[in-house]
Tab-separated table of C-alpha atoms in Angstrom:
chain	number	residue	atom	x	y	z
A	1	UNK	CA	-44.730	-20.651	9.695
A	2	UNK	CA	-44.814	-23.633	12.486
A	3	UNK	CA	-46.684	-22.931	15.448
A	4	UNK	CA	-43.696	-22.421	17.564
A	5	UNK	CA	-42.740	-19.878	14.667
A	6	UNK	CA	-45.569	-18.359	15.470
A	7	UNK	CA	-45.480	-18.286	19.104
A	8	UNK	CA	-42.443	-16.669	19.280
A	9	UNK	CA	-43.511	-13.862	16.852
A	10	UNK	CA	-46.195	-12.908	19.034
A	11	UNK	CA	-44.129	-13.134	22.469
A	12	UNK	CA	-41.913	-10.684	19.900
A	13	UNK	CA	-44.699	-7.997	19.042
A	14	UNK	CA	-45.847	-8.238	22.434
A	15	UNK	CA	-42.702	-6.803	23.772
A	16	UNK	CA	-42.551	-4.443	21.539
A	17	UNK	CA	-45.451	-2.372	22.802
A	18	UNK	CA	-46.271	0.663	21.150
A	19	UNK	CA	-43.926	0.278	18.383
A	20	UNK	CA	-45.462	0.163	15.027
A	21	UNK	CA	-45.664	-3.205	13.470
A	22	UNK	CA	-47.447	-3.920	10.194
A	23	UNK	CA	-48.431	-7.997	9.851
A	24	UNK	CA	-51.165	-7.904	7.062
A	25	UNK	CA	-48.981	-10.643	4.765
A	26	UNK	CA	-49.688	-8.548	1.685
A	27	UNK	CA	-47.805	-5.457	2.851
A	28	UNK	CA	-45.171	-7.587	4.811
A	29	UNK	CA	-44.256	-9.571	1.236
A	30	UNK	CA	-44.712	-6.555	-0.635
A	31	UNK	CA	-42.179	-4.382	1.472
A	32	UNK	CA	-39.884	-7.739	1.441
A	33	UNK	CA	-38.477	-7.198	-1.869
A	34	UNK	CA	-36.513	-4.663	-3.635
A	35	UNK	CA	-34.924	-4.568	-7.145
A	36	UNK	CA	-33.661	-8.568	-7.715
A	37	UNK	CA	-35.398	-8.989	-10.391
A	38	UNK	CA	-32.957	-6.833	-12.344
A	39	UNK	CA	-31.382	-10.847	-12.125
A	40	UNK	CA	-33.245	-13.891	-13.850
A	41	UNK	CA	-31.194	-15.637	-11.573
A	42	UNK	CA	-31.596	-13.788	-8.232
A	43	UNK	CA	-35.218	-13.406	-9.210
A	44	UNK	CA	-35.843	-17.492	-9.318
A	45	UNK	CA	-33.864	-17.366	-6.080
A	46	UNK	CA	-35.381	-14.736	-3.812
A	47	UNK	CA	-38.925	-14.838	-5.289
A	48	UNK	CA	-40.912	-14.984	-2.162
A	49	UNK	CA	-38.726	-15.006	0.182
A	50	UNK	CA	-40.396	-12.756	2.551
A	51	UNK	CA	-40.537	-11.542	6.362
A	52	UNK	CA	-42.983	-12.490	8.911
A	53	UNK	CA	-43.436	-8.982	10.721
A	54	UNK	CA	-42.367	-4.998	9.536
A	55	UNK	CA	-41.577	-3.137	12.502
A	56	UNK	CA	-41.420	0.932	12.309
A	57	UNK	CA	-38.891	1.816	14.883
A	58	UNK	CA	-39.805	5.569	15.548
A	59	UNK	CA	-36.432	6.670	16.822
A	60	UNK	CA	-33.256	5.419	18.409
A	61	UNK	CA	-34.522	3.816	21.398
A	62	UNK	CA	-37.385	1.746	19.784
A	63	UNK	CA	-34.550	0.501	17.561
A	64	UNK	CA	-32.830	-0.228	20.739
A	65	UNK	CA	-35.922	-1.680	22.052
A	66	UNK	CA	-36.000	-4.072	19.124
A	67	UNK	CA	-33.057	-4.979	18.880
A	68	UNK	CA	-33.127	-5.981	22.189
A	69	UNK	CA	-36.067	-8.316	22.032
A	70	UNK	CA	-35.032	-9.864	18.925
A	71	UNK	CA	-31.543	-10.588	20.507
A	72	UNK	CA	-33.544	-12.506	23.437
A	73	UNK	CA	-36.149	-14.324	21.127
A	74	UNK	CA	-33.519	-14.933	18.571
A	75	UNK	CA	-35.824	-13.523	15.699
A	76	UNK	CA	-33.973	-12.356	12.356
A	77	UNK	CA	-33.805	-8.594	11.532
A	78	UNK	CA	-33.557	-7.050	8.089
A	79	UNK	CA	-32.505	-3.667	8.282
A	80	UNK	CA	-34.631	-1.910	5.110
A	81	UNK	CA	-34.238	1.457	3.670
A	82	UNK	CA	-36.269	3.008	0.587
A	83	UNK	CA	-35.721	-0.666	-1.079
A	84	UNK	CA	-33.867	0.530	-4.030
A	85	UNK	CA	-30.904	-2.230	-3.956
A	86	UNK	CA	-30.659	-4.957	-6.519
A	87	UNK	CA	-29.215	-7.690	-4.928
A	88	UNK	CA	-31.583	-8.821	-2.574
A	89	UNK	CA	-29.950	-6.699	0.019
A	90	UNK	CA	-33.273	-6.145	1.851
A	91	UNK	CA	-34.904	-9.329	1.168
A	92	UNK	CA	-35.033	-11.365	4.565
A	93	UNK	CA	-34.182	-15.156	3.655
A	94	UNK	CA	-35.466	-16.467	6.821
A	95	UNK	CA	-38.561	-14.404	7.570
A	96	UNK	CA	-38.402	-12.525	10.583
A	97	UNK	CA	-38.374	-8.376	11.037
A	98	UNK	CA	-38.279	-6.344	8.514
A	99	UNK	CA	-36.992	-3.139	10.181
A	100	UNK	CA	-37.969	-0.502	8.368
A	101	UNK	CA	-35.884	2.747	9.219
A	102	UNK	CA	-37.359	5.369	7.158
A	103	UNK	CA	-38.638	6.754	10.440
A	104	UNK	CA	-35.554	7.791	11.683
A	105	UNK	CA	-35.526	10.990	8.998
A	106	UNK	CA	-34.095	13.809	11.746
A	107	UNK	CA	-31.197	16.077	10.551
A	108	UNK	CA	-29.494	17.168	13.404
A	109	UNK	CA	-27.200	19.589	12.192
A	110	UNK	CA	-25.833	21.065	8.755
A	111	UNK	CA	-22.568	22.532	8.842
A	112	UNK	CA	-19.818	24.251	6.256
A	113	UNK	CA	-19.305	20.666	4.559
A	114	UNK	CA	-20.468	17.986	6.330
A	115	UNK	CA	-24.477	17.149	7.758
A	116	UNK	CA	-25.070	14.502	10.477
A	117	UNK	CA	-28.781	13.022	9.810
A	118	UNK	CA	-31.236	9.807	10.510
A	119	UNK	CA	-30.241	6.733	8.976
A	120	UNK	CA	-34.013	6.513	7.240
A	121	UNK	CA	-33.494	10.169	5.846
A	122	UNK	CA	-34.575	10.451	2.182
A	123	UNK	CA	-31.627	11.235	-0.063
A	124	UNK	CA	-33.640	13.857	-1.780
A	125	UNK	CA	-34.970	15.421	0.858
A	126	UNK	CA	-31.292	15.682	2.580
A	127	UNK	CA	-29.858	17.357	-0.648
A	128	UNK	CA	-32.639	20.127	-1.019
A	129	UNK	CA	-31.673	21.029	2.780
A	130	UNK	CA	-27.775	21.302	1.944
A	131	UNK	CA	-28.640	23.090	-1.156
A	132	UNK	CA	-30.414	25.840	1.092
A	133	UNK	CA	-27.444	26.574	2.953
A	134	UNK	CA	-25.149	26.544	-0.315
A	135	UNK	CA	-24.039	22.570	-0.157
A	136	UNK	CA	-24.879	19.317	-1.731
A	137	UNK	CA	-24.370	15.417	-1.380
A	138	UNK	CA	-21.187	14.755	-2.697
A	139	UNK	CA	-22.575	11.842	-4.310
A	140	UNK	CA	-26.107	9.902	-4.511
A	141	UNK	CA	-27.514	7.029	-6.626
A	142	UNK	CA	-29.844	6.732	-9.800
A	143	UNK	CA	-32.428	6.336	-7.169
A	144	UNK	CA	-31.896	9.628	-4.979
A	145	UNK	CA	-35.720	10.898	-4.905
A	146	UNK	CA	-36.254	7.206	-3.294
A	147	UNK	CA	-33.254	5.983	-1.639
A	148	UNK	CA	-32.686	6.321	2.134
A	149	UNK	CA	-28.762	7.566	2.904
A	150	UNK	CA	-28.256	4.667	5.565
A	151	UNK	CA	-29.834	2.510	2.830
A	152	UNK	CA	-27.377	3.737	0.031
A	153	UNK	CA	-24.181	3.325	2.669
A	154	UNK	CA	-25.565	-0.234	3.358
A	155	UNK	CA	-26.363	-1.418	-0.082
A	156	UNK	CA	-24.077	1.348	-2.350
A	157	UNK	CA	-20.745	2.255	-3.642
A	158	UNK	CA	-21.326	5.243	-5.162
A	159	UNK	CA	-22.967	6.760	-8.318
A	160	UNK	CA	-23.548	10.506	-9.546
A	161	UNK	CA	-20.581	12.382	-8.389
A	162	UNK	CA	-18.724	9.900	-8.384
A	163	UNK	CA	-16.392	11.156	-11.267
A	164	UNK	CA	-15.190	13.790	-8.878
A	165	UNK	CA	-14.979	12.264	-5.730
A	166	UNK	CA	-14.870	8.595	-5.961
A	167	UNK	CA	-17.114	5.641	-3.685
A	168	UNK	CA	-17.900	5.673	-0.295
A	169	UNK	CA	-15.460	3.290	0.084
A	170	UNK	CA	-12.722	6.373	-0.457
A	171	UNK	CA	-11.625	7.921	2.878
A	172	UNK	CA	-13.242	11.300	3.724
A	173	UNK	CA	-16.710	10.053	1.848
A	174	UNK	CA	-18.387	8.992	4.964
A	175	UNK	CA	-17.639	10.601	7.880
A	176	UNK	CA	-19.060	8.383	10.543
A	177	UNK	CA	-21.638	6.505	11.468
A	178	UNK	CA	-23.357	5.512	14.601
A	179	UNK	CA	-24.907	1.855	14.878
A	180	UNK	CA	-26.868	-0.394	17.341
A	181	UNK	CA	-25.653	-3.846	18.141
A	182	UNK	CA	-28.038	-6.800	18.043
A	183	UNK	CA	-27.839	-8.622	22.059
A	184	UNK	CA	-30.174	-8.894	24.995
A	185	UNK	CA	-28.489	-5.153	26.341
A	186	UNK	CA	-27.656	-3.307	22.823
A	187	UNK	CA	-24.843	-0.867	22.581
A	188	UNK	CA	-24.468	2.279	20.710
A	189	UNK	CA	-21.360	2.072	18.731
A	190	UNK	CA	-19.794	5.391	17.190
A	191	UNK	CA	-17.991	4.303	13.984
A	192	UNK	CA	-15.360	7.680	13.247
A	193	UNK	CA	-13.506	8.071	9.650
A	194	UNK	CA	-12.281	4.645	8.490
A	195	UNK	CA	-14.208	2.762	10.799
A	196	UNK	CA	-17.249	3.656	9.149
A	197	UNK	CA	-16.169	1.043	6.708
A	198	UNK	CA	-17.508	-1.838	9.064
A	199	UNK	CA	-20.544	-1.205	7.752
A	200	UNK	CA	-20.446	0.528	4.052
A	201	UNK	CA	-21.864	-2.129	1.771
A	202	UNK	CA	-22.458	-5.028	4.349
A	203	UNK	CA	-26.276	-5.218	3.341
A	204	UNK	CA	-27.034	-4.337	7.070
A	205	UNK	CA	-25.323	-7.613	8.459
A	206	UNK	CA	-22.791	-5.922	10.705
A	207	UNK	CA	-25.098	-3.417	12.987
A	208	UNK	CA	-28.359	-1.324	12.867
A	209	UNK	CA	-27.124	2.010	11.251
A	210	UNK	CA	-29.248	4.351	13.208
A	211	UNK	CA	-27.393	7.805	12.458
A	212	UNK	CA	-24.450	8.983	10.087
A	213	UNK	CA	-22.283	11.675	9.404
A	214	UNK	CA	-21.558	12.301	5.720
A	215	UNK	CA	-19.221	15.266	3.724
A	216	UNK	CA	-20.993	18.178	1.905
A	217	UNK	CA	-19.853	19.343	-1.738
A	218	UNK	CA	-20.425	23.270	-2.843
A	219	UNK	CA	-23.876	23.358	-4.698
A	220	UNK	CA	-23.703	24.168	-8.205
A	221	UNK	CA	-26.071	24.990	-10.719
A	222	UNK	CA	-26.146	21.880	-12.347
A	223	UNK	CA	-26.687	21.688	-16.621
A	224	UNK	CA	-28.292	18.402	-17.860
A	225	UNK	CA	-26.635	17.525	-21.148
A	226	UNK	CA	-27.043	15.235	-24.046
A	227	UNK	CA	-24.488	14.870	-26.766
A	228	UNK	CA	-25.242	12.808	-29.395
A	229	UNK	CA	-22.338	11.219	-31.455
A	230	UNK	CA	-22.493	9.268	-34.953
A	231	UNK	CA	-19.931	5.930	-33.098
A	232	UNK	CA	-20.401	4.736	-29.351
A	233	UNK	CA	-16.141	4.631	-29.170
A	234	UNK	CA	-16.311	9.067	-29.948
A	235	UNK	CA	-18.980	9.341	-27.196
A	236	UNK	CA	-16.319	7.531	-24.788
A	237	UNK	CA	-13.341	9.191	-26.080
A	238	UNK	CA	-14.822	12.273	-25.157
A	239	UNK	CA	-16.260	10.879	-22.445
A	240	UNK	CA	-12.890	10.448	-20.808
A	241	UNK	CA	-11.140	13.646	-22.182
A	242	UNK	CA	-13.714	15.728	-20.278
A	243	UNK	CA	-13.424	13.205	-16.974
A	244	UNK	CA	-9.575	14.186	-17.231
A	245	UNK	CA	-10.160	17.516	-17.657
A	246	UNK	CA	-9.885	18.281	-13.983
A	247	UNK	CA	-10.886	22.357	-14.803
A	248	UNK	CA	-14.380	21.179	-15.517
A	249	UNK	CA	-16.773	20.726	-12.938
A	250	UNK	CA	-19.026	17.686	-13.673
A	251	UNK	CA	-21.288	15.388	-11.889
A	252	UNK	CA	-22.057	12.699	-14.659
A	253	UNK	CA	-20.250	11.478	-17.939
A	254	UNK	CA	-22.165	8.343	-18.911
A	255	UNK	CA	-21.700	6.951	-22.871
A	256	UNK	CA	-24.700	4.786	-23.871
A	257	UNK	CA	-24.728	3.015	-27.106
A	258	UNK	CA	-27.618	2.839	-29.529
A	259	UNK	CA	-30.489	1.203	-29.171
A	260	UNK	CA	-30.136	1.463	-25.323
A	261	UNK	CA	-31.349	5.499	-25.915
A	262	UNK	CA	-34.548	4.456	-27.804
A	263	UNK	CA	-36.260	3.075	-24.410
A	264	UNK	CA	-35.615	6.770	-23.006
A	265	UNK	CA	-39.304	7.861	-22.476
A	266	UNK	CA	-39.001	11.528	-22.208
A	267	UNK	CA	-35.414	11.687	-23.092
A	268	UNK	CA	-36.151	9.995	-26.630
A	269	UNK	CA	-36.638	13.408	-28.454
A	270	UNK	CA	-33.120	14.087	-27.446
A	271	UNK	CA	-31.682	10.775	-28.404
A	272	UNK	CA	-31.594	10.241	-32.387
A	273	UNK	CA	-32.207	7.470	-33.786
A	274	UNK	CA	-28.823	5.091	-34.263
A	275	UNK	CA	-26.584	7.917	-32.371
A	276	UNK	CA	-24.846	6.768	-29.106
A	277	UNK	CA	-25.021	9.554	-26.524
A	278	UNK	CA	-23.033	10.754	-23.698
A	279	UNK	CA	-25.114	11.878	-21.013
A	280	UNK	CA	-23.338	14.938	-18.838
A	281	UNK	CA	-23.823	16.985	-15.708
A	282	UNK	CA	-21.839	20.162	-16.142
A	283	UNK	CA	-21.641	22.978	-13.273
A	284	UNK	CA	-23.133	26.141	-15.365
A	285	UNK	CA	-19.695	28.270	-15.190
A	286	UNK	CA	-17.930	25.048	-16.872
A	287	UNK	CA	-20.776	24.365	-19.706
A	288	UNK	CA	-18.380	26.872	-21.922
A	289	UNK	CA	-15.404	25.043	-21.351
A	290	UNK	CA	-17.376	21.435	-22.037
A	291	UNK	CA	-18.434	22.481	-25.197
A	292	UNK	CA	-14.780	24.111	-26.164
A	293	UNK	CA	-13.146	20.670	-25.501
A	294	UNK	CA	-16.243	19.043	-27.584
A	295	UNK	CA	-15.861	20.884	-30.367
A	296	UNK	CA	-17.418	19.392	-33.436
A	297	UNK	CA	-16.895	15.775	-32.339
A	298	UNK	CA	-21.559	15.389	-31.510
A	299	UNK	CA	-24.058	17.337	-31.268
A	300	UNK	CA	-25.675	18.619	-28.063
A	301	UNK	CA	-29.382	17.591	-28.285
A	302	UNK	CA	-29.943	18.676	-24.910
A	303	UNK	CA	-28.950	21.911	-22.277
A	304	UNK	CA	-31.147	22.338	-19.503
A	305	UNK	CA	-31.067	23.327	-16.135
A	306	UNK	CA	-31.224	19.832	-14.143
A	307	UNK	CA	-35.177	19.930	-12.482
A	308	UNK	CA	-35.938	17.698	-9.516
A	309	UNK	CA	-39.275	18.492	-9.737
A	310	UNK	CA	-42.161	16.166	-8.999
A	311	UNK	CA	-43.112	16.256	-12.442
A	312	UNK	CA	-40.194	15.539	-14.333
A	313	UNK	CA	-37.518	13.277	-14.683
A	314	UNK	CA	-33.831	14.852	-14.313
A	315	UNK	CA	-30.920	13.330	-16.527
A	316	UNK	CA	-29.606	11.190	-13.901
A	317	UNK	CA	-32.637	9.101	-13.870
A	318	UNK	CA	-31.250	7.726	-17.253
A	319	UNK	CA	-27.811	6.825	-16.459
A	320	UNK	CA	-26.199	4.266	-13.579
A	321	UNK	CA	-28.876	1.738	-12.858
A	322	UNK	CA	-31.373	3.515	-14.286
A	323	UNK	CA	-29.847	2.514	-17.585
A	324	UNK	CA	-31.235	-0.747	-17.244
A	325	UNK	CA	-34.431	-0.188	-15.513
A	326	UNK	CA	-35.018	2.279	-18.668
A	327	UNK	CA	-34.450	-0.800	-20.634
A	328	UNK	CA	-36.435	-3.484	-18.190
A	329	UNK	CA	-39.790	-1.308	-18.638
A	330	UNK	CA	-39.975	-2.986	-22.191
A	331	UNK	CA	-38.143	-5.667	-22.357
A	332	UNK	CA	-37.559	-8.171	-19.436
A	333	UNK	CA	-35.941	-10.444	-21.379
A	334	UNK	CA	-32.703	-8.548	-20.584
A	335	UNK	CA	-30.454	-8.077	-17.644
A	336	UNK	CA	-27.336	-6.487	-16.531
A	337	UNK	CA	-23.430	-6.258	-15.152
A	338	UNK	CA	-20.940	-4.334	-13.387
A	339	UNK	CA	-17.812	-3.911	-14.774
A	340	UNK	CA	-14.405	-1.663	-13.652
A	341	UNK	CA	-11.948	-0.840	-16.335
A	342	UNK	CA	-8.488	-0.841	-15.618
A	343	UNK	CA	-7.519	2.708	-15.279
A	344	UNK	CA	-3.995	2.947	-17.592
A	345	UNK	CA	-6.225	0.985	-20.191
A	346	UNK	CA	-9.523	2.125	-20.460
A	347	UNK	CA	-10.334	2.980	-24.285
A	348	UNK	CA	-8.230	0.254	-25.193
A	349	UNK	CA	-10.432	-2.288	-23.181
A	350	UNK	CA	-13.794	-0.589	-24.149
A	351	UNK	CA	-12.920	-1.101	-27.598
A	352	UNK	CA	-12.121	-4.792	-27.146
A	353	UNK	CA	-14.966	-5.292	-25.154
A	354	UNK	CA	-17.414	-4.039	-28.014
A	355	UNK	CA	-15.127	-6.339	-30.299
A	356	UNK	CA	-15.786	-8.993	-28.373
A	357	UNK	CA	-19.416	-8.896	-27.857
A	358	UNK	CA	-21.252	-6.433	-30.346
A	359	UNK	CA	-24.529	-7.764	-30.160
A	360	UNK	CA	-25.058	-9.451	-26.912
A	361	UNK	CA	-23.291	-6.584	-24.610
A	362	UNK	CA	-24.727	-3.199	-24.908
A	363	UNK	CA	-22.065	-0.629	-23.427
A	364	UNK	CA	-23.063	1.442	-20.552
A	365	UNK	CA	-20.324	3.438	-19.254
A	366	UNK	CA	-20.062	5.777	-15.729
A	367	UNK	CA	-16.841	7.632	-15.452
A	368	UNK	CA	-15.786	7.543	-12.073
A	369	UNK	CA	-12.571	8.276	-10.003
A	370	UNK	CA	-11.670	4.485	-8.255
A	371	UNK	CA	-8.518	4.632	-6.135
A	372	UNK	CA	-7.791	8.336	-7.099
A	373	UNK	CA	-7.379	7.635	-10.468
A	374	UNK	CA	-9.852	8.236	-13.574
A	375	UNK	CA	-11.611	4.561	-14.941
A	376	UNK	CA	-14.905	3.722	-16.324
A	377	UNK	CA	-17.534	1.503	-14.444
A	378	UNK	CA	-19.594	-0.059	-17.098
A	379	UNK	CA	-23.367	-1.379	-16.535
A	380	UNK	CA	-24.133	-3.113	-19.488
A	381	UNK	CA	-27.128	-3.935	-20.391
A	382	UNK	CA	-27.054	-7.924	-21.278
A	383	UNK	CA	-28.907	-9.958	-24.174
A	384	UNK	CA	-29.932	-12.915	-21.633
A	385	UNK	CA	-30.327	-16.209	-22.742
A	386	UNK	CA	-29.283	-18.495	-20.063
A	387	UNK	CA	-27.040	-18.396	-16.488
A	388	UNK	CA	-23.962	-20.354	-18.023
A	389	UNK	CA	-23.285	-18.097	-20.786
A	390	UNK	CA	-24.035	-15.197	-18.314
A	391	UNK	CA	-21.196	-16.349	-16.301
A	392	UNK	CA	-19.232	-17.026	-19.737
A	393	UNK	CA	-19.508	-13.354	-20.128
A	394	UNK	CA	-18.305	-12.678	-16.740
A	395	UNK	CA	-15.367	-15.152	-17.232
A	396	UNK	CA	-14.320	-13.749	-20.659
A	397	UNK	CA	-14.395	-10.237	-19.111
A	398	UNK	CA	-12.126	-10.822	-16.138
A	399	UNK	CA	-9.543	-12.941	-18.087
A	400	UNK	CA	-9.069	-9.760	-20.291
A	401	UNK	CA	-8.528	-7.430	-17.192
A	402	UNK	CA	-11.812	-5.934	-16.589
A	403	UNK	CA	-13.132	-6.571	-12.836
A	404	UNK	CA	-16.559	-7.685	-12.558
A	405	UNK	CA	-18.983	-7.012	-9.350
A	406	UNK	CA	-21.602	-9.669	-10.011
A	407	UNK	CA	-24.954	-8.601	-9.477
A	408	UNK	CA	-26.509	-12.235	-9.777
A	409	UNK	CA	-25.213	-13.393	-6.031
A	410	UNK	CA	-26.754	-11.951	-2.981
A	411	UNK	CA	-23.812	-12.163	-0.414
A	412	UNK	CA	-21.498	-9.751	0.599
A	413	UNK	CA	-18.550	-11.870	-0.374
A	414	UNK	CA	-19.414	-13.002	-3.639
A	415	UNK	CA	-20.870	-9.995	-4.938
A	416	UNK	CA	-17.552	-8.038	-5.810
A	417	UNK	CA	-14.188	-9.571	-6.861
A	418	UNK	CA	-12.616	-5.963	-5.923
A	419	UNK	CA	-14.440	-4.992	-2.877
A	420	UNK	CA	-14.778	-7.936	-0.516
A	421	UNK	CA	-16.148	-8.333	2.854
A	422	UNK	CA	-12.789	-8.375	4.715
A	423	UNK	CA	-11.945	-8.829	7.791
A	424	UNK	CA	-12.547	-6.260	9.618
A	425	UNK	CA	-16.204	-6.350	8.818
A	426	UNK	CA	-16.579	-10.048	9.459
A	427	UNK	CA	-14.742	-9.393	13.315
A	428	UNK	CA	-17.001	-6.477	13.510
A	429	UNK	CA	-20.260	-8.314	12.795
A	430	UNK	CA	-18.940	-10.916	15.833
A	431	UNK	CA	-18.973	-7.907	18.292
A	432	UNK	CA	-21.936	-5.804	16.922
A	433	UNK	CA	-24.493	-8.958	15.905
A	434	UNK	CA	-23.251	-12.025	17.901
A	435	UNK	CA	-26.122	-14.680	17.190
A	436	UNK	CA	-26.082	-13.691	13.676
A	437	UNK	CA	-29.660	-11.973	13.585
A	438	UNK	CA	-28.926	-9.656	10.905
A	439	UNK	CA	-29.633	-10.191	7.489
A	440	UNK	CA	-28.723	-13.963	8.010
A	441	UNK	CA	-27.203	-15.600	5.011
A	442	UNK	CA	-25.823	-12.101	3.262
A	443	UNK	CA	-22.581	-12.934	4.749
A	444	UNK	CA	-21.612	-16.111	4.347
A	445	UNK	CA	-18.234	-16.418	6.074
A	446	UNK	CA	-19.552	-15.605	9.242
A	447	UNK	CA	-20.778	-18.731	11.687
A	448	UNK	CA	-21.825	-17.682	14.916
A	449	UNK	CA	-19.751	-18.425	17.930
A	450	UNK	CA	-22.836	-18.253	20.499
A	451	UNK	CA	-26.190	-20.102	20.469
């Protein structure tokens, strides 16, 4: 950092006052990362990248307060959650703050389907409280008993329960959400229904989400399942038949081909060896009606009650992203994509996709409602070797019809070919951050139009 750097960081934590700032460099650089390195090539690009100062904002007026003296000493802020994304979503590229929200944890209220709670509120720790009052999260990601919900509506798209009700970026999946702008006097913006969308998956680069709104599901009993299958194509043929079969209630239908089970850890018992699995979520009054439309296609290896407890690891710590961190523990030498199906073609794809790369692809597969009709996501888990042939892959999967959200960029733009950074968020991130303080360089079409 140049002396003037410098200078201005202390004129910064000076105004701050009695807000909690960490500087030891350590901590900062540790807290500065999150889950690149899922990418060889995001991990050669954001290793050490790093901010100069976390700030703990304690509630809504220190974030206020902060944003407010970062507007006036033009100092980068990097809004930071749990730290669960993998695309560099929280990693500052230009030093700065690292605001971390997870102080802002309040739930306000809990009502008959919907919950309006802190922006730093642990995903967990928001589903247990639904779940006392008879309601759930309608969805959540792999990383639930970390994630932060402003975090996951930052940095997500969706994950388990997702098969029933879609992504966030679905109308009716977030409710609304109430941000801080980044200038010398901040506003509080209230973002209602599709407005919300200025902010879902802009990697914090369009306003500080401070508060949000978000739709409650009954709570069911849920049954962790394992179904073990002699071919990977019969785990997602019956994958799909039960994501069609709109009678059974179901929160995750995820095929995995063999060898991807053998780096289970505690799931390995239920995982034999060379069988491809489908791993299921089933609401208990439906687990009769699963197993009817199995039949004797696989065996169930598994039927438990799902546990969340400290102790253990539930089912859906094996499927979505998971997948591949199960994989990563062992070998590093591999990474991963993220694929969408076309919906009127899915087996057929699969197949051709297996066809086409039997070795160096391993299928991953997350049945998921996209656009109100039943697809597959895929996360394959990837033989790496080099970034050409990586994109190679990419290429020879979109010229056959199957969409590709590359994990291996860390802008908003570039990361999906299907969900883009339109225009609405870009006009929004003029009005709500107009020096182009946050997250600077995650949205590369913007260019601010002040100094």
């Amino acid at each position: 950092m140049t002396d003037l750097a410098a200078y201005a960081l202390d004129r910064l934590v000076a105004d701050l006052g009695d807000i909690p700032v960490v500087t030891e460099e350590k901590v900062v650089r540790r807290r500065s990362r999150d889950f690149f390195w899922y990418s060889p090539i995001l991990d050669a690009q954001l290793d050490g990248k790093s901010a100069d100062v976390i700030v703990l904002p304690r509630d809504e007026q220190d974030v206020i307060r902060i944003a407010s003296a970062c507007a006036r000493h033009r100092m980068p802020i990097t809004v930071r959650g749990g730290g669960t994304g993998n695309y560099g979503q929280a990693v500052p590229l230009v030093g700065g703050v690292l605001l971390d929200i997870s102080g802002l944890e309040s739930i306000e209220w809990i009502r008959p389907g919907a919950m309006r709670v802190g922006a730093g509120a642990k995903m967990h720790t928001l589903d247990a409280a639904a779940q006392a009052q008879g309601w759930e999260l309608r969805m959540h990601p792999s990383t639930k008993r970390m994630a932060t919900i402003g975090g996951f509506v930052a940095g997500g798209s969706g994950g388990i329960g997702s098969i029933t009700y879609g992504g966030l970026r679905d109308p009716g999946n977030i409710l609304a959400a109430r941000v801080v702008t980044v200038e010398e006097e901040p506003r509080i913006i209230e973002l209602r229904g599709d407005a919300a969308q200025k902010v879902n998956r802009a990697y914090g680069t369009t306003g500080i989400i401070t508060a949000l709104e978000m739709p409650l599901a009954p709570a069911w009993k849920w049954i962790d399942v394992v179904v073990a299958f002699d071919d990977f194509i019969e785990a997602a043929a019956f994958g799909y038949e039960a994501a069609l079969a709109d009678g059974i209630v179901k929160k995750v239908l995820s095929p995995i081909t063999w060898p991807l089970p053998s780096y289970f850890g505690a799931l390995k018992p239920s995982c034999p060896d060379g069988k491809s699995v489908l791993l299921a979520m089933i609401a208990e009054p439906s687990l009769d009606s699963f197993k009817s439309l199995l039949g004797g296609r696989g065996t169930i290896t598994l039927e438990i009650p799902t546990d969340e407890s400290p102790s253990r690891v539930p089912l859906y710590e094996y499927c979505w992203n998971h997948t591949t961190l199960q994989v990563l523990k062992s070998d590093r030498s591999v990474t991963y994509l993220q694929c969408l199906y076309p919906h009127d073609r899915v087996l057929e794809k699969v197949a051709e996709m297996r066809e086409l790369f039997p070795d160096e692809v391993l299928q991953h597969l997350e049945f998921i409602r996209f656009g109100g009709r039943v697809t597959c996501s895929s996360l394959p888990v990837i033989r790496y070797t080099n970034a050409d042939r990586l994109n190679e892959i990419m290429r020879l999967h979109e010229e056959r019809g199957v969409f590709i959200a590359n994990p291996h960029v860390f802008t908003v733009e570039d990361g999906s070919r299907y969900k883009r950074a339109d225009a609405d968020q870009l006009g929004f991130k003029h009005e709500a951050d107009p020096h182009g303080l946050l997250n600077p360089g995650k949205m590369r079409s913007f260019v601010s139009k002040r100094r």
